[in-house]
């Protein structure tokens, strides 16, 4: 079965530092997403990306966040200046030509100290 | 809010028993998906049911959807200790577009005792 992959699996960073979380979506998918899950809480939508631009973002996705598809395979989430409350599991996801089943990656656990 | 909400929050059963989890949501949908998450791990897709479907099966899983009540149920038959995980429903909110954003509930923590 096709898989979404994410690196790193765990990232520890100091408050105020920039982090880049990386994802490789499934190769023929056209819709890409980032979600996050703070420990013990529900999975929350951050942003969707289609046709090389953001198609939707949540109120969580403020100016500190950005996404990029730098080449034909990678999809990245950048947090410019991390805060303690950014500590969470970040999931990348992708879906097909017409969003249907959404495939999630294994997640990157971000710890901000 | 369009989010699905699962019920119960926690469910504890013995191996071999059936586990039923419910999900309610607030707006119309195109489809509803169920995911499983082992502690601290990723989201594993279990099954998708479309708004024009009423029931779907996949192995030991049975999902029902009642759009008139805006609810869905996930039944795991003959449960195993390895089924211990959190189970989430996610809806797409029928936004009339192809954006694909999902709305998750808080999940049901299922514990299956050997």
mmCIF file with all atom_site columns, C-alpha atoms in Angstrom:
data_model
loop_
_atom_site.group_PDB
_atom_site.id
_atom_site.type_symbol
_atom_site.label_atom_id
_atom_site.label_alt_id
_atom_site.label_comp_id
_atom_site.label_asym_id
_atom_site.label_entity_id
_atom_site.label_seq_id
_atom_site.pdbx_PDB_ins_code
_atom_site.Cartn_x
_atom_site.Cartn_y
_atom_site.Cartn_z
_atom_site.occupancy
_atom_site.B_iso_or_equiv
_atom_site.pdbx_formal_charge
_atom_site.auth_seq_id
_atom_site.auth_comp_id
_atom_site.auth_asym_id
_atom_site.auth_atom_id
_atom_site.pdbx_PDB_model_num
ATOM 1   C CA . UNK A 1 1   ? 0.000   0.000   0.000  1.00 0.00 ? 1   UNK A CA 1
ATOM 2   C CA . UNK A 1 2   ? 1.263   3.515   -0.782 1.00 0.00 ? 2   UNK A CA 1
ATOM 3   C CA . UNK A 1 3   ? 2.638   5.500   2.130  1.00 0.00 ? 3   UNK A CA 1
ATOM 4   C CA . UNK A 1 4   ? 3.202   9.071   3.177  1.00 0.00 ? 4   UNK A CA 1
ATOM 5   C CA . UNK A 1 5   ? 6.586   9.440   4.804  1.00 0.00 ? 5   UNK A CA 1
ATOM 6   C CA . UNK A 1 6   ? 7.777   12.099  7.225  1.00 0.00 ? 6   UNK A CA 1
ATOM 7   C CA . UNK A 1 7   ? 11.134  13.144  8.593  1.00 0.00 ? 7   UNK A CA 1
ATOM 8   C CA . UNK A 1 8   ? 12.351  13.475  11.225 1.00 0.00 ? 8   UNK A CA 1
ATOM 9   C CA . UNK A 1 9   ? 10.288  11.273  13.500 1.00 0.00 ? 9   UNK A CA 1
ATOM 10  C CA . UNK A 1 10  ? 11.206  13.413  16.472 1.00 0.00 ? 10  UNK A CA 1
ATOM 11  C CA . UNK A 1 11  ? 12.559  16.961  16.559 1.00 0.00 ? 11  UNK A CA 1
ATOM 12  C CA . UNK A 1 12  ? 13.643  18.812  19.667 1.00 0.00 ? 12  UNK A CA 1
ATOM 13  C CA . UNK A 1 13  ? 14.231  22.524  19.344 1.00 0.00 ? 13  UNK A CA 1
ATOM 14  C CA . UNK A 1 14  ? 14.617  25.555  21.537 1.00 0.00 ? 14  UNK A CA 1
ATOM 15  C CA . UNK A 1 15  ? 11.984  28.245  21.734 1.00 0.00 ? 15  UNK A CA 1
ATOM 16  C CA . UNK A 1 16  ? 12.496  30.862  19.056 1.00 0.00 ? 16  UNK A CA 1
ATOM 17  C CA . UNK A 1 17  ? 14.270  28.547  16.659 1.00 0.00 ? 17  UNK A CA 1
ATOM 18  C CA . UNK A 1 18  ? 13.073  27.746  13.171 1.00 0.00 ? 18  UNK A CA 1
ATOM 19  C CA . UNK A 1 19  ? 12.112  24.192  12.293 1.00 0.00 ? 19  UNK A CA 1
ATOM 20  C CA . UNK A 1 20  ? 11.293  22.532  9.015  1.00 0.00 ? 20  UNK A CA 1
ATOM 21  C CA . UNK A 1 21  ? 9.246   19.377  8.983  1.00 0.00 ? 21  UNK A CA 1
ATOM 22  C CA . UNK A 1 22  ? 9.459   17.294  5.849  1.00 0.00 ? 22  UNK A CA 1
ATOM 23  C CA . UNK A 1 23  ? 7.010   15.051  4.114  1.00 0.00 ? 23  UNK A CA 1
ATOM 24  C CA . UNK A 1 24  ? 6.913   12.972  0.970  1.00 0.00 ? 24  UNK A CA 1
ATOM 25  C CA . UNK A 1 25  ? 3.278   12.555  -0.079 1.00 0.00 ? 25  UNK A CA 1
ATOM 26  C CA . UNK A 1 26  ? 2.071   9.685   -2.212 1.00 0.00 ? 26  UNK A CA 1
ATOM 27  C CA . UNK A 1 27  ? 3.402   10.230  -5.697 1.00 0.00 ? 27  UNK A CA 1
ATOM 28  C CA . UNK A 1 28  ? 0.226   10.632  -7.740 1.00 0.00 ? 28  UNK A CA 1
ATOM 29  C CA . UNK A 1 29  ? -1.658  12.667  -5.157 1.00 0.00 ? 29  UNK A CA 1
ATOM 30  C CA . UNK A 1 30  ? -2.465  16.308  -5.768 1.00 0.00 ? 30  UNK A CA 1
ATOM 31  C CA . UNK A 1 31  ? -3.822  17.475  -2.394 1.00 0.00 ? 31  UNK A CA 1
ATOM 32  C CA . UNK A 1 32  ? -1.518  17.889  0.568  1.00 0.00 ? 32  UNK A CA 1
ATOM 33  C CA . UNK A 1 33  ? -2.240  18.717  4.157  1.00 0.00 ? 33  UNK A CA 1
ATOM 34  C CA . UNK A 1 34  ? -0.687  19.375  7.519  1.00 0.00 ? 34  UNK A CA 1
ATOM 35  C CA . UNK A 1 35  ? -2.466  18.537  10.750 1.00 0.00 ? 35  UNK A CA 1
ATOM 36  C CA . UNK A 1 36  ? -1.280  18.636  14.325 1.00 0.00 ? 36  UNK A CA 1
ATOM 37  C CA . UNK A 1 37  ? -2.222  16.882  17.527 1.00 0.00 ? 37  UNK A CA 1
ATOM 38  C CA . UNK A 1 38  ? -1.280  18.317  20.866 1.00 0.00 ? 38  UNK A CA 1
ATOM 39  C CA . UNK A 1 39  ? -0.810  15.542  23.402 1.00 0.00 ? 39  UNK A CA 1
ATOM 40  C CA . UNK A 1 40  ? -4.154  14.224  24.572 1.00 0.00 ? 40  UNK A CA 1
ATOM 41  C CA . UNK A 1 41  ? -6.155  16.435  22.249 1.00 0.00 ? 41  UNK A CA 1
ATOM 42  C CA . UNK A 1 42  ? -7.909  16.008  18.944 1.00 0.00 ? 42  UNK A CA 1
ATOM 43  C CA . UNK A 1 43  ? -6.266  16.144  15.552 1.00 0.00 ? 43  UNK A CA 1
ATOM 44  C CA . UNK A 1 44  ? -6.502  19.692  14.166 1.00 0.00 ? 44  UNK A CA 1
ATOM 45  C CA . UNK A 1 45  ? -6.283  20.887  10.600 1.00 0.00 ? 45  UNK A CA 1
ATOM 46  C CA . UNK A 1 46  ? -3.555  23.395  9.806  1.00 0.00 ? 46  UNK A CA 1
ATOM 47  C CA . UNK A 1 47  ? -3.425  23.858  6.053  1.00 0.00 ? 47  UNK A CA 1
ATOM 48  C CA . UNK A 1 48  ? -4.263  22.354  2.699  1.00 0.00 ? 48  UNK A CA 1
ATOM 49  C CA . UNK A 1 49  ? -2.210  22.813  -0.449 1.00 0.00 ? 49  UNK A CA 1
ATOM 50  C CA . UNK A 1 50  ? -3.216  22.267  -4.036 1.00 0.00 ? 50  UNK A CA 1
ATOM 51  C CA . UNK A 1 51  ? -1.828  23.363  -7.382 1.00 0.00 ? 51  UNK A CA 1
ATOM 52  C CA . UNK A 1 52  ? 1.214   24.917  -5.708 1.00 0.00 ? 52  UNK A CA 1
ATOM 53  C CA . UNK A 1 53  ? -0.710  27.183  -3.416 1.00 0.00 ? 53  UNK A CA 1
ATOM 54  C CA . UNK A 1 54  ? -2.505  27.164  -0.107 1.00 0.00 ? 54  UNK A CA 1
ATOM 55  C CA . UNK A 1 55  ? -6.151  26.363  -0.654 1.00 0.00 ? 55  UNK A CA 1
ATOM 56  C CA . UNK A 1 56  ? -7.263  26.654  2.952  1.00 0.00 ? 56  UNK A CA 1
ATOM 57  C CA . UNK A 1 57  ? -5.740  27.366  6.335  1.00 0.00 ? 57  UNK A CA 1
ATOM 58  C CA . UNK A 1 58  ? -7.047  27.309  9.861  1.00 0.00 ? 58  UNK A CA 1
ATOM 59  C CA . UNK A 1 59  ? -6.764  30.004  12.486 1.00 0.00 ? 59  UNK A CA 1
ATOM 60  C CA . UNK A 1 60  ? -3.830  28.076  13.952 1.00 0.00 ? 60  UNK A CA 1
ATOM 61  C CA . UNK A 1 61  ? -1.819  28.598  10.770 1.00 0.00 ? 61  UNK A CA 1
ATOM 62  C CA . UNK A 1 62  ? -0.623  32.118  11.433 1.00 0.00 ? 62  UNK A CA 1
ATOM 63  C CA . UNK A 1 63  ? 2.309   34.063  9.993  1.00 0.00 ? 63  UNK A CA 1
ATOM 64  C CA . UNK A 1 64  ? 4.777   31.876  11.862 1.00 0.00 ? 64  UNK A CA 1
ATOM 65  C CA . UNK A 1 65  ? 3.846   28.945  9.638  1.00 0.00 ? 65  UNK A CA 1
ATOM 66  C CA . UNK A 1 66  ? 4.559   28.405  5.976  1.00 0.00 ? 66  UNK A CA 1
ATOM 67  C CA . UNK A 1 67  ? 4.391   25.499  3.573  1.00 0.00 ? 67  UNK A CA 1
ATOM 68  C CA . UNK A 1 68  ? 6.280   24.741  0.443  1.00 0.00 ? 68  UNK A CA 1
ATOM 69  C CA . UNK A 1 69  ? 6.535   22.131  -2.243 1.00 0.00 ? 69  UNK A CA 1
ATOM 70  C CA . UNK A 1 70  ? 10.111  22.760  -3.302 1.00 0.00 ? 70  UNK A CA 1
ATOM 71  C CA . UNK A 1 71  ? 10.223  19.966  -5.867 1.00 0.00 ? 71  UNK A CA 1
ATOM 72  C CA . UNK A 1 72  ? 8.018   17.266  -7.285 1.00 0.00 ? 72  UNK A CA 1
ATOM 73  C CA . UNK A 1 73  ? 8.116   15.058  -4.241 1.00 0.00 ? 73  UNK A CA 1
ATOM 74  C CA . UNK A 1 74  ? 8.632   16.943  -0.988 1.00 0.00 ? 74  UNK A CA 1
ATOM 75  C CA . UNK A 1 75  ? 6.161   18.995  1.012  1.00 0.00 ? 75  UNK A CA 1
ATOM 76  C CA . UNK A 1 76  ? 7.453   20.991  3.962  1.00 0.00 ? 76  UNK A CA 1
ATOM 77  C CA . UNK A 1 77  ? 6.057   22.832  6.944  1.00 0.00 ? 77  UNK A CA 1
ATOM 78  C CA . UNK A 1 78  ? 8.191   25.604  8.397  1.00 0.00 ? 78  UNK A CA 1
ATOM 79  C CA . UNK A 1 79  ? 7.680   27.201  11.769 1.00 0.00 ? 79  UNK A CA 1
ATOM 80  C CA . UNK A 1 80  ? 9.741   30.384  11.863 1.00 0.00 ? 80  UNK A CA 1
ATOM 81  C CA . UNK A 1 81  ? 10.037  31.031  15.562 1.00 0.00 ? 81  UNK A CA 1
ATOM 82  C CA . UNK A 1 82  ? 8.821   28.143  17.646 1.00 0.00 ? 82  UNK A CA 1
ATOM 83  C CA . UNK A 1 83  ? 6.877   28.580  20.855 1.00 0.00 ? 83  UNK A CA 1
ATOM 84  C CA . UNK A 1 84  ? 6.360   26.158  23.696 1.00 0.00 ? 84  UNK A CA 1
ATOM 85  C CA . UNK A 1 85  ? 2.756   25.676  22.607 1.00 0.00 ? 85  UNK A CA 1
ATOM 86  C CA . UNK A 1 86  ? 3.910   24.451  19.194 1.00 0.00 ? 86  UNK A CA 1
ATOM 87  C CA . UNK A 1 87  ? 4.939   21.203  20.854 1.00 0.00 ? 87  UNK A CA 1
ATOM 88  C CA . UNK A 1 88  ? 2.762   18.581  19.210 1.00 0.00 ? 88  UNK A CA 1
ATOM 89  C CA . UNK A 1 89  ? 2.683   15.704  16.768 1.00 0.00 ? 89  UNK A CA 1
ATOM 90  C CA . UNK A 1 90  ? 2.560   17.054  13.229 1.00 0.00 ? 90  UNK A CA 1
ATOM 91  C CA . UNK A 1 91  ? 0.986   14.895  10.571 1.00 0.00 ? 91  UNK A CA 1
ATOM 92  C CA . UNK A 1 92  ? 1.357   15.292  6.851  1.00 0.00 ? 92  UNK A CA 1
ATOM 93  C CA . UNK A 1 93  ? -1.396  13.856  4.673  1.00 0.00 ? 93  UNK A CA 1
ATOM 94  C CA . UNK A 1 94  ? -2.248  13.554  1.025  1.00 0.00 ? 94  UNK A CA 1
ATOM 95  C CA . UNK A 1 95  ? -5.206  12.590  -1.077 1.00 0.00 ? 95  UNK A CA 1
ATOM 96  C CA . UNK A 1 96  ? -6.049  11.791  -4.643 1.00 0.00 ? 96  UNK A CA 1
ATOM 97  C CA . UNK A 1 97  ? -7.196  13.806  -7.595 1.00 0.00 ? 97  UNK A CA 1
ATOM 98  C CA . UNK A 1 98  ? -10.600 14.185  -5.983 1.00 0.00 ? 98  UNK A CA 1
ATOM 99  C CA . UNK A 1 99  ? -10.058 14.256  -2.198 1.00 0.00 ? 99  UNK A CA 1
ATOM 100 C CA . UNK A 1 100 ? -11.302 10.961  -0.971 1.00 0.00 ? 100 UNK A CA 1
ATOM 101 C CA . UNK A 1 101 ? -9.431  8.647   1.301  1.00 0.00 ? 101 UNK A CA 1
ATOM 102 C CA . UNK A 1 102 ? -6.800  10.699  3.078  1.00 0.00 ? 102 UNK A CA 1
ATOM 103 C CA . UNK A 1 103 ? -3.504  9.031   3.799  1.00 0.00 ? 103 UNK A CA 1
ATOM 104 C CA . UNK A 1 104 ? -1.578  10.198  6.834  1.00 0.00 ? 104 UNK A CA 1
ATOM 105 C CA . UNK A 1 105 ? 2.114   9.948   7.506  1.00 0.00 ? 105 UNK A CA 1
ATOM 106 C CA . UNK A 1 106 ? 3.501   8.559   10.763 1.00 0.00 ? 106 UNK A CA 1
ATOM 107 C CA . UNK A 1 107 ? 4.000   12.035  12.188 1.00 0.00 ? 107 UNK A CA 1
ATOM 108 C CA . UNK A 1 108 ? 6.836   14.165  13.501 1.00 0.00 ? 108 UNK A CA 1
ATOM 109 C CA . UNK A 1 109 ? 6.853   14.743  17.216 1.00 0.00 ? 109 UNK A CA 1
ATOM 110 C CA . UNK A 1 110 ? 8.016   18.314  17.795 1.00 0.00 ? 110 UNK A CA 1
ATOM 111 C CA . UNK A 1 111 ? 9.209   19.221  21.257 1.00 0.00 ? 111 UNK A CA 1
ATOM 112 C CA . UNK A 1 112 ? 9.941   22.862  21.954 1.00 0.00 ? 112 UNK A CA 1
ATOM 113 C CA . UNK A 1 113 ? 11.966  23.512  25.096 1.00 0.00 ? 113 UNK A CA 1
ATOM 114 C CA . UNK B 2 1   ? -18.479 23.276  14.477 1.00 0.00 ? 1   UNK B CA 1
ATOM 115 C CA . UNK B 2 2   ? -18.515 20.416  11.957 1.00 0.00 ? 2   UNK B CA 1
ATOM 116 C CA . UNK B 2 3   ? -16.427 18.148  14.089 1.00 0.00 ? 3   UNK B CA 1
ATOM 117 C CA . UNK B 2 4   ? -17.329 14.568  14.717 1.00 0.00 ? 4   UNK B CA 1
ATOM 118 C CA . UNK B 2 5   ? -17.614 13.534  18.308 1.00 0.00 ? 5   UNK B CA 1
ATOM 119 C CA . UNK B 2 6   ? -17.043 9.952   19.360 1.00 0.00 ? 6   UNK B CA 1
ATOM 120 C CA . UNK B 2 7   ? -18.850 8.135   22.056 1.00 0.00 ? 7   UNK B CA 1
ATOM 121 C CA . UNK B 2 8   ? -17.918 6.593   24.410 1.00 0.00 ? 8   UNK B CA 1
ATOM 122 C CA . UNK B 2 9   ? -14.678 8.358   25.297 1.00 0.00 ? 9   UNK B CA 1
ATOM 123 C CA . UNK B 2 10  ? -13.312 5.096   26.639 1.00 0.00 ? 10  UNK B CA 1
ATOM 124 C CA . UNK B 2 11  ? -14.294 1.479   26.159 1.00 0.00 ? 11  UNK B CA 1
ATOM 125 C CA . UNK B 2 12  ? -12.839 -1.528  27.913 1.00 0.00 ? 12  UNK B CA 1
ATOM 126 C CA . UNK B 2 13  ? -13.699 -5.065  26.817 1.00 0.00 ? 13  UNK B CA 1
ATOM 127 C CA . UNK B 2 14  ? -12.393 -8.615  26.874 1.00 0.00 ? 14  UNK B CA 1
ATOM 128 C CA . UNK B 2 15  ? -10.833 -10.330 23.881 1.00 0.00 ? 15  UNK B CA 1
ATOM 129 C CA . UNK B 2 16  ? -13.447 -11.939 21.702 1.00 0.00 ? 16  UNK B CA 1
ATOM 130 C CA . UNK B 2 17  ? -16.131 -9.404  22.524 1.00 0.00 ? 17  UNK B CA 1
ATOM 131 C CA . UNK B 2 18  ? -17.439 -6.893  20.022 1.00 0.00 ? 18  UNK B CA 1
ATOM 132 C CA . UNK B 2 19  ? -16.633 -3.207  20.347 1.00 0.00 ? 19  UNK B CA 1
ATOM 133 C CA . UNK B 2 20  ? -18.999 -0.522  19.129 1.00 0.00 ? 20  UNK B CA 1
ATOM 134 C CA . UNK B 2 21  ? -18.008 3.106   18.854 1.00 0.00 ? 21  UNK B CA 1
ATOM 135 C CA . UNK B 2 22  ? -20.254 5.923   17.750 1.00 0.00 ? 22  UNK B CA 1
ATOM 136 C CA . UNK B 2 23  ? -19.636 9.211   16.031 1.00 0.00 ? 23  UNK B CA 1
ATOM 137 C CA . UNK B 2 24  ? -21.927 12.190  15.651 1.00 0.00 ? 24  UNK B CA 1
ATOM 138 C CA . UNK B 2 25  ? -21.410 15.237  13.491 1.00 0.00 ? 25  UNK B CA 1
ATOM 139 C CA . UNK B 2 26  ? -23.207 18.462  12.818 1.00 0.00 ? 26  UNK B CA 1
ATOM 140 C CA . UNK B 2 27  ? -23.188 19.329  9.132  1.00 0.00 ? 27  UNK B CA 1
ATOM 141 C CA . UNK B 2 28  ? -23.881 17.418  5.944  1.00 0.00 ? 28  UNK B CA 1
ATOM 142 C CA . UNK B 2 29  ? -20.981 15.422  4.588  1.00 0.00 ? 29  UNK B CA 1
ATOM 143 C CA . UNK B 2 30  ? -19.629 13.822  1.432  1.00 0.00 ? 30  UNK B CA 1
ATOM 144 C CA . UNK B 2 31  ? -17.972 11.026  3.335  1.00 0.00 ? 31  UNK B CA 1
ATOM 145 C CA . UNK B 2 32  ? -16.877 9.919   6.768  1.00 0.00 ? 32  UNK B CA 1
ATOM 146 C CA . UNK B 2 33  ? -13.652 8.128   7.571  1.00 0.00 ? 33  UNK B CA 1
ATOM 147 C CA . UNK B 2 34  ? -12.546 6.108   10.572 1.00 0.00 ? 34  UNK B CA 1
ATOM 148 C CA . UNK B 2 35  ? -8.944  6.103   11.710 1.00 0.00 ? 35  UNK B CA 1
ATOM 149 C CA . UNK B 2 36  ? -7.017  4.224   14.319 1.00 0.00 ? 36  UNK B CA 1
ATOM 150 C CA . UNK B 2 37  ? -4.102  5.554   16.328 1.00 0.00 ? 37  UNK B CA 1
ATOM 151 C CA . UNK B 2 38  ? -1.873  3.515   18.565 1.00 0.00 ? 38  UNK B CA 1
ATOM 152 C CA . UNK B 2 39  ? -0.489  5.473   21.474 1.00 0.00 ? 39  UNK B CA 1
ATOM 153 C CA . UNK B 2 40  ? 1.817   8.216   20.243 1.00 0.00 ? 40  UNK B CA 1
ATOM 154 C CA . UNK B 2 41  ? 1.822   6.906   16.702 1.00 0.00 ? 41  UNK B CA 1
ATOM 155 C CA . UNK B 2 42  ? 0.390   7.845   13.334 1.00 0.00 ? 42  UNK B CA 1
ATOM 156 C CA . UNK B 2 43  ? -3.148  7.696   11.993 1.00 0.00 ? 43  UNK B CA 1
ATOM 157 C CA . UNK B 2 44  ? -4.042  4.519   10.172 1.00 0.00 ? 44  UNK B CA 1
ATOM 158 C CA . UNK B 2 45  ? -6.978  4.697   7.783  1.00 0.00 ? 45  UNK B CA 1
ATOM 159 C CA . UNK B 2 46  ? -9.546  2.010   8.484  1.00 0.00 ? 46  UNK B CA 1
ATOM 160 C CA . UNK B 2 47  ? -12.534 2.643   6.287  1.00 0.00 ? 47  UNK B CA 1
ATOM 161 C CA . UNK B 2 48  ? -14.352 5.348   4.331  1.00 0.00 ? 48  UNK B CA 1
ATOM 162 C CA . UNK B 2 49  ? -18.105 5.458   3.920  1.00 0.00 ? 49  UNK B CA 1
ATOM 163 C CA . UNK B 2 50  ? -19.812 7.815   1.502  1.00 0.00 ? 50  UNK B CA 1
ATOM 164 C CA . UNK B 2 51  ? -22.930 9.802   2.257  1.00 0.00 ? 51  UNK B CA 1
ATOM 165 C CA . UNK B 2 52  ? -24.996 7.635   -0.098 1.00 0.00 ? 52  UNK B CA 1
ATOM 166 C CA . UNK B 2 53  ? -23.896 4.422   1.632  1.00 0.00 ? 53  UNK B CA 1
ATOM 167 C CA . UNK B 2 54  ? -25.514 2.988   4.732  1.00 0.00 ? 54  UNK B CA 1
ATOM 168 C CA . UNK B 2 55  ? -23.173 0.182   5.653  1.00 0.00 ? 55  UNK B CA 1
ATOM 169 C CA . UNK B 2 56  ? -19.720 -0.998  4.755  1.00 0.00 ? 56  UNK B CA 1
ATOM 170 C CA . UNK B 2 57  ? -17.587 -3.947  5.781  1.00 0.00 ? 57  UNK B CA 1
ATOM 171 C CA . UNK B 2 58  ? -13.857 -4.518  5.857  1.00 0.00 ? 58  UNK B CA 1
ATOM 172 C CA . UNK B 2 59  ? -12.635 -7.675  7.544  1.00 0.00 ? 59  UNK B CA 1
ATOM 173 C CA . UNK B 2 60  ? -13.743 -7.504  11.182 1.00 0.00 ? 60  UNK B CA 1
ATOM 174 C CA . UNK B 2 61  ? -14.904 -3.919  10.780 1.00 0.00 ? 61  UNK B CA 1
ATOM 175 C CA . UNK B 2 62  ? -18.434 -2.832  10.070 1.00 0.00 ? 62  UNK B CA 1
ATOM 176 C CA . UNK B 2 63  ? -19.333 0.804   9.637  1.00 0.00 ? 63  UNK B CA 1
ATOM 177 C CA . UNK B 2 64  ? -22.805 2.231   9.420  1.00 0.00 ? 64  UNK B CA 1
ATOM 178 C CA . UNK B 2 65  ? -23.868 5.714   8.475  1.00 0.00 ? 65  UNK B CA 1
ATOM 179 C CA . UNK B 2 66  ? -27.189 7.392   9.199  1.00 0.00 ? 66  UNK B CA 1
ATOM 180 C CA . UNK B 2 67  ? -27.182 10.790  7.511  1.00 0.00 ? 67  UNK B CA 1
ATOM 181 C CA . UNK B 2 68  ? -30.629 11.638  8.864  1.00 0.00 ? 68  UNK B CA 1
ATOM 182 C CA . UNK B 2 69  ? -29.261 11.359  12.401 1.00 0.00 ? 69  UNK B CA 1
ATOM 183 C CA . UNK B 2 70  ? -25.808 12.611  11.415 1.00 0.00 ? 70  UNK B CA 1
ATOM 184 C CA . UNK B 2 71  ? -24.194 9.637   13.068 1.00 0.00 ? 71  UNK B CA 1
ATOM 185 C CA . UNK B 2 72  ? -21.953 6.705   12.292 1.00 0.00 ? 72  UNK B CA 1
ATOM 186 C CA . UNK B 2 73  ? -20.892 3.619   14.173 1.00 0.00 ? 73  UNK B CA 1
ATOM 187 C CA . UNK B 2 74  ? -17.807 1.449   13.970 1.00 0.00 ? 74  UNK B CA 1
ATOM 188 C CA . UNK B 2 75  ? -18.154 -2.154  15.059 1.00 0.00 ? 75  UNK B CA 1
ATOM 189 C CA . UNK B 2 76  ? -15.096 -4.314  15.610 1.00 0.00 ? 76  UNK B CA 1
ATOM 190 C CA . UNK B 2 77  ? -16.078 -7.940  15.901 1.00 0.00 ? 77  UNK B CA 1
ATOM 191 C CA . UNK B 2 78  ? -14.171 -10.600 17.826 1.00 0.00 ? 78  UNK B CA 1
ATOM 192 C CA . UNK B 2 79  ? -11.790 -8.040  19.245 1.00 0.00 ? 79  UNK B CA 1
ATOM 193 C CA . UNK B 2 80  ? -8.152  -8.796  19.968 1.00 0.00 ? 80  UNK B CA 1
ATOM 194 C CA . UNK B 2 81  ? -5.662  -7.271  22.365 1.00 0.00 ? 81  UNK B CA 1
ATOM 195 C CA . UNK B 2 82  ? -3.927  -5.797  19.315 1.00 0.00 ? 82  UNK B CA 1
ATOM 196 C CA . UNK B 2 83  ? -7.053  -3.715  18.613 1.00 0.00 ? 83  UNK B CA 1
ATOM 197 C CA . UNK B 2 84  ? -6.216  -1.604  21.656 1.00 0.00 ? 84  UNK B CA 1
ATOM 198 C CA . UNK B 2 85  ? -5.902  1.937   20.292 1.00 0.00 ? 85  UNK B CA 1
ATOM 199 C CA . UNK B 2 86  ? -7.738  5.216   19.900 1.00 0.00 ? 86  UNK B CA 1
ATOM 200 C CA . UNK B 2 87  ? -10.350 5.349   17.182 1.00 0.00 ? 87  UNK B CA 1
ATOM 201 C CA . UNK B 2 88  ? -11.350 8.587   15.463 1.00 0.00 ? 88  UNK B CA 1
ATOM 202 C CA . UNK B 2 89  ? -14.006 9.533   13.010 1.00 0.00 ? 89  UNK B CA 1
ATOM 203 C CA . UNK B 2 90  ? -13.308 12.314  10.553 1.00 0.00 ? 90  UNK B CA 1
ATOM 204 C CA . UNK B 2 91  ? -15.777 14.115  8.340  1.00 0.00 ? 91  UNK B CA 1
ATOM 205 C CA . UNK B 2 92  ? -15.192 16.270  5.320  1.00 0.00 ? 92  UNK B CA 1
ATOM 206 C CA . UNK B 2 93  ? -17.950 18.746  6.015  1.00 0.00 ? 93  UNK B CA 1
ATOM 207 C CA . UNK B 2 94  ? -19.453 18.657  2.490  1.00 0.00 ? 94  UNK B CA 1
ATOM 208 C CA . UNK B 2 95  ? -18.060 22.020  1.565  1.00 0.00 ? 95  UNK B CA 1
ATOM 209 C CA . UNK B 2 96  ? -19.150 21.654  -2.029 1.00 0.00 ? 96  UNK B CA 1
ATOM 210 C CA . UNK B 2 97  ? -15.547 21.701  -3.122 1.00 0.00 ? 97  UNK B CA 1
ATOM 211 C CA . UNK B 2 98  ? -12.601 19.401  -3.443 1.00 0.00 ? 98  UNK B CA 1
ATOM 212 C CA . UNK B 2 99  ? -10.545 20.849  -0.643 1.00 0.00 ? 99  UNK B CA 1
ATOM 213 C CA . UNK B 2 100 ? -10.582 17.693  1.451  1.00 0.00 ? 100 UNK B CA 1
ATOM 214 C CA . UNK B 2 101 ? -10.165 19.229  4.888  1.00 0.00 ? 101 UNK B CA 1
ATOM 215 C CA . UNK B 2 102 ? -11.090 16.754  7.612  1.00 0.00 ? 102 UNK B CA 1
ATOM 216 C CA . UNK B 2 103 ? -12.697 17.420  10.959 1.00 0.00 ? 103 UNK B CA 1
ATOM 217 C CA . UNK B 2 104 ? -11.774 14.999  13.733 1.00 0.00 ? 104 UNK B CA 1
ATOM 218 C CA . UNK B 2 105 ? -13.497 14.087  16.948 1.00 0.00 ? 105 UNK B CA 1
ATOM 219 C CA . UNK B 2 106 ? -11.744 13.467  20.252 1.00 0.00 ? 106 UNK B CA 1
ATOM 220 C CA . UNK B 2 107 ? -11.694 9.731   19.751 1.00 0.00 ? 107 UNK B CA 1
ATOM 221 C CA . UNK B 2 108 ? -12.652 6.619   21.652 1.00 0.00 ? 108 UNK B CA 1
ATOM 222 C CA . UNK B 2 109 ? -9.900  4.900   23.601 1.00 0.00 ? 109 UNK B CA 1
ATOM 223 C CA . UNK B 2 110 ? -10.483 1.178   23.199 1.00 0.00 ? 110 UNK B CA 1
ATOM 224 C CA . UNK B 2 111 ? -8.754  -1.243  25.554 1.00 0.00 ? 111 UNK B CA 1
ATOM 225 C CA . UNK B 2 112 ? -9.048  -4.952  24.850 1.00 0.00 ? 112 UNK B CA 1
ATOM 226 C CA . UNK B 2 113 ? -7.954  -7.197  27.700 1.00 0.00 ? 113 UNK B CA 1
ATOM 227 C CA . UNK B 2 114 ? -6.497  -10.610 26.931 1.00 0.00 ? 114 UNK B CA 1
#
